[in-house]
Amino acid sequence: MSGTDPHSRLISIAMTTYPHLLSPLKIGRATVPNRMVMGAMHTRLETLDRPHERLAAFYAARARGEIGLILTGGYSPVPEGVMDEGGLVLNHRDQLAEHRLITSAVKNAGGQIVLQILHAGRYAKVAECVSPSPGKARINVFPPRPLSTAEVWSTIESFAITSALAQEAGYAGVEIMGSEGYLINEFTAAITNQRDDEFGGSFEGRIRFPIEIVREVRARVNPEFMVIYRISSIDLMEGGMTGREIAEFARQVEQAGADMINTGVGWHESSVPTIAASVPRAAWGDAVRNIKQAVSIPVMASNRINAPEVAEQLIATGSADLVSMARPLLADPDFAKKTRLGKADEINTCIACNQACLDRIFTDRIATCLVNPRAGREIEFDDGLSNRPRRVAVIGGGPAGMAFAVNAAQRGHQVTLFEAGQELGGQLNMARQVPGKNEFNEMLRYFRVSLQRAGSVVRLNTRITPAELAEGHFDEIVIATGVSPRTPEIPGINHPKVLSYVDVLTKRVQVGQRVAIIGAGGIGFDVAEFLVGDAQESLSTTAFMSAWGVDTSIKSPGGLAPAASHPPRRTIHMFQRKSESLGKNLGKSTGWILKAKLRKAGVAMTGGATYDAIDDVGLHYTVNGERRVAEVDHVILCAGQNSNRELYDALQQRGVTTHLIGGADVATELDALRAIDQATRLAVSF
Ligand code: NAP
Ligand code: SF4
């Protein structure tokens, strides 16, 4: 290969841009080809038919994408430690054949895979759950049973047995999950460990359980087999460890025989966000550095690392040796390969929305990805070239139109995308204005670059007519014309103080100090956050830590500090007609963050409202039979949307066959997840 051809040039640019990220590393006696690791992610694929075939295809796709190392989702060493009923356990040789399907698929794809051992402790959603001491987790309905001393010793033994089985199944190592508030973490934190036997009391007593596990596991496996320990780098729980204790604990983990330390952040019940989009990228670098400075084995950073430049920076500045990325590898299985080939601008970036991954897991569904509907469904998608290339017109450049156009063009169709506006993006252009949603910019970049590289023709500022489309230049017509805001029928709805969320999020108007918001769906909440939120909190680690009360020096146990508060920028009152609490249907893993922020900003929320009128005074409404008025400068309508179907209807009348997708198809509770999924499935059917 010539050193000057474009391909080689891009590779050598990548090598100079990401020199640390792309260099190999020894972990114990093993070597990984780069510093990018797919972190453990629970998918619930095990609850479907052909689970191991699905898991094998899922991990093999990531191995083909050149990820340096893959960590599986957690397998419990004992039945009572599973995440939920029917959860994953590895405790018997009978299970090895299933695991060999996974390990051989990954090896054949050129990768290495490590099994994570996770005992969920008092987070296990099963009646038999166990813990170091009595005390129910606030996120579990089941109270745990404290383990006897003999049971603690047998649990240590179970970790060793599972490790030996993992080695026999062909895994390259194990990761012992000691963070996020699961059983091991419950032993190490004083708040959940009040034992008076050898596994409690002093610091040495509390860390004895994990240290014995690491020792026992190391003794039971080959020297080449990687033993990785995932430590809680900051507990974010009152009564958690201090930074000094964490560093000492890490040293003892190394001495006990671990080859590498991975880091976790917070517990699942912490009241500080740790991985949502509102957390700045690489926010937890200092907590990782505290560990890195204490040990000589490699240390891995995790949480909110979704771009190669962020990963490179963490390694180059000495915070970590490798980076763990779980959701970013759902979003793009080829993350590492694109980085190496100098095509980082083609990475389909994880936007940290949690909508299709964690929110599904937390509601007993299967994980996939909003930006990549193929994730977890590798055996369902046919990704070859189409055997019947067609000329396709796509009308509308929002998420549905762009996702269809990219996927169809990649299958070899000749795609022309018509967009009436001056830029692509549709509703995404509004979403990305909201504090904490700046990652939507990456989604737009991905679509723009992919459309261009796949050879789609994009015609902006073009409102194509039904007559032009009916001329027969195209074999297929895909209508993705999106939605328009719904205008409710309220006396005074045309009053000048009434605005639509579009006026606000496109910054067409200067919004007053006192605001009423009609409608409390995702957009109503977004508009409230736009009007009172601080954009810096999701961009600057200092601003984030101060707003959420995090002591980055971790001098206080658990790393908590009093949160800073500022007078709110505006007075906001949100309304809905339903009498249930506002924001009930926001994402499970992110809704609480948004609600906490708005509560802190003093946003008033009223459910069960009837809107009587809007006039110079403000919004007149009735609640519980009582007439009231919200004296406001502006009333902002966030009352849902209607489908834009004019073009579709006109083509129907002419007898032209079309495909209807996204909000133009169904406006109710439309979101980018449904739009991209529908568009991708249509594209692969062509
Ligand atoms: P939405 O979720 O359907 O909410 C519409 C709101 O308007 C509801 O609160 C509804 O409450 C109210 N409403 C409906 N018809 C009304 C009428 N005729 N008069 C007065 N009020 C009316 O729609 P959206 O907020 O526009 O969001 C659109 C989609 O984007 C949703 O799927 C949403 O999940 C998604 N999204 C999600 C997020 C997120 O955080 N994940 C953020 C933004 C958008 P009442 O009927 O009780 O009054
Ligand atoms: Fe990332 Fe959202 Fe995909 Fe989850 S669903 S992997 S958070 S983009």
Short mmCIF file of C-alpha atoms in Angstrom, two decimals, residues 21 23 25-27 32-41 67-72 112-116 173-180 226-234 246 250 253 258-265 282-305 310-316 318-326 329:
data_model
loop_
_atom_site.label_atom_id
_atom_site.label_comp_id
_atom_site.label_asym_id
_atom_site.label_seq_id
_atom_site.Cartn_x
_atom_site.Cartn_y
_atom_site.Cartn_z
CA LEU A 21 -5.80 5.31 21.99
CA SER A 23 -1.49 1.80 20.78
CA LEU A 25 -1.32 -2.48 25.89
CA LYS A 26 -0.29 -5.40 28.04
CA ILE A 27 -2.84 -6.44 30.63
CA VAL A 32 -4.95 -5.78 23.65
CA PRO A 33 -4.48 -4.09 20.25
CA ASN A 34 -5.85 -0.69 21.28
CA ARG A 35 -7.16 1.11 24.37
CA MET A 36 -10.85 0.93 23.45
CA VAL A 37 -12.93 -1.52 25.46
CA MET A 38 -16.60 -2.35 25.16
CA GLY A 39 -17.93 -2.02 28.72
CA ALA A 40 -20.39 -4.48 30.23
CA MET A 41 -23.97 -3.83 29.22
CA ILE A 67 -12.78 -3.02 19.63
CA GLY A 68 -9.72 -3.94 21.72
CA LEU A 69 -11.61 -5.96 24.32
CA ILE A 70 -15.24 -6.81 25.04
CA LEU A 71 -16.78 -7.25 28.48
CA THR A 72 -20.00 -9.26 28.59
CA GLN A 112 -11.18 -11.01 22.79
CA ILE A 113 -14.00 -11.27 25.29
CA VAL A 114 -14.05 -11.20 29.08
CA LEU A 115 -16.94 -12.43 31.23
CA GLN A 116 -18.22 -10.03 33.85
CA GLY A 173 -10.60 -13.20 31.48
CA VAL A 174 -13.17 -12.12 34.04
CA GLU A 175 -14.22 -8.76 35.36
CA ILE A 176 -15.29 -8.81 39.00
CA MET A 177 -18.01 -6.21 39.35
CA GLY A 178 -17.30 -4.26 42.52
CA SER A 179 -19.04 -0.95 41.81
CA GLU A 180 -22.44 0.66 41.21
CA MET A 226 -7.08 -11.60 32.75
CA VAL A 227 -8.46 -10.78 36.18
CA ILE A 228 -10.06 -7.34 36.07
CA TYR A 229 -11.60 -5.66 39.10
CA ARG A 230 -14.21 -2.92 38.70
CA ILE A 231 -13.87 -0.51 41.59
CA SER A 232 -16.24 2.27 42.62
CA SER A 233 -14.13 5.37 41.90
CA ILE A 234 -16.59 7.61 43.76
CA ILE A 246 -10.43 4.08 47.46
CA ALA A 250 -7.06 -0.23 44.73
CA VAL A 253 -6.71 -5.17 44.79
CA ALA A 258 -5.73 -8.20 39.66
CA ASP A 259 -4.26 -7.48 36.21
CA MET A 260 -6.30 -4.34 35.61
CA ILE A 261 -8.73 -2.02 37.39
CA ASN A 262 -11.87 -0.76 35.71
CA THR A 263 -13.77 2.08 37.34
CA GLY A 264 -17.45 2.65 38.07
CA VAL A 265 -19.17 5.84 39.19
CA ALA A 282 -15.30 12.55 30.76
CA ALA A 283 -16.63 14.23 33.92
CA TRP A 284 -15.27 11.52 36.21
CA GLY A 285 -11.64 11.72 35.04
CA ASP A 286 -10.36 13.02 38.40
CA ALA A 287 -11.86 10.09 40.31
CA VAL A 288 -10.12 7.69 37.89
CA ARG A 289 -6.83 9.56 38.20
CA ASN A 290 -6.97 9.09 41.99
CA ILE A 291 -6.81 5.34 41.37
CA LYS A 292 -4.33 5.50 38.54
CA GLN A 293 -1.87 7.33 40.80
CA ALA A 294 -2.17 4.60 43.43
CA VAL A 295 -1.42 1.49 41.34
CA SER A 296 0.96 0.25 38.68
CA ILE A 297 -1.47 -2.00 36.76
CA PRO A 298 -3.57 -0.49 33.92
CA VAL A 299 -6.62 1.54 34.94
CA MET A 300 -9.67 2.02 32.77
CA ALA A 301 -11.97 5.07 32.74
CA SER A 302 -15.70 4.80 32.10
CA ASN A 303 -18.92 6.87 31.89
CA ARG A 304 -19.66 9.59 29.33
CA ILE A 305 -16.76 8.79 27.03
CA VAL A 310 -12.35 12.45 24.64
CA ALA A 311 -10.81 9.00 25.13
CA GLU A 312 -7.43 10.11 23.78
CA GLN A 313 -7.39 13.10 26.12
CA LEU A 314 -8.09 10.95 29.20
CA ILE A 315 -5.19 8.65 28.36
CA ALA A 316 -2.80 11.36 27.16
CA GLY A 318 -2.55 10.40 32.55
CA SER A 319 -6.02 9.87 34.03
CA ALA A 320 -6.35 6.36 32.61
CA ASP A 321 -4.67 3.74 30.40
CA LEU A 322 -7.80 2.59 28.58
CA VAL A 323 -11.43 3.65 28.19
CA SER A 324 -14.56 1.59 28.63
CA MET A 325 -17.48 2.47 26.37
CA ALA A 326 -20.68 0.45 26.65
CA LEU A 329 -20.57 0.44 21.18
#
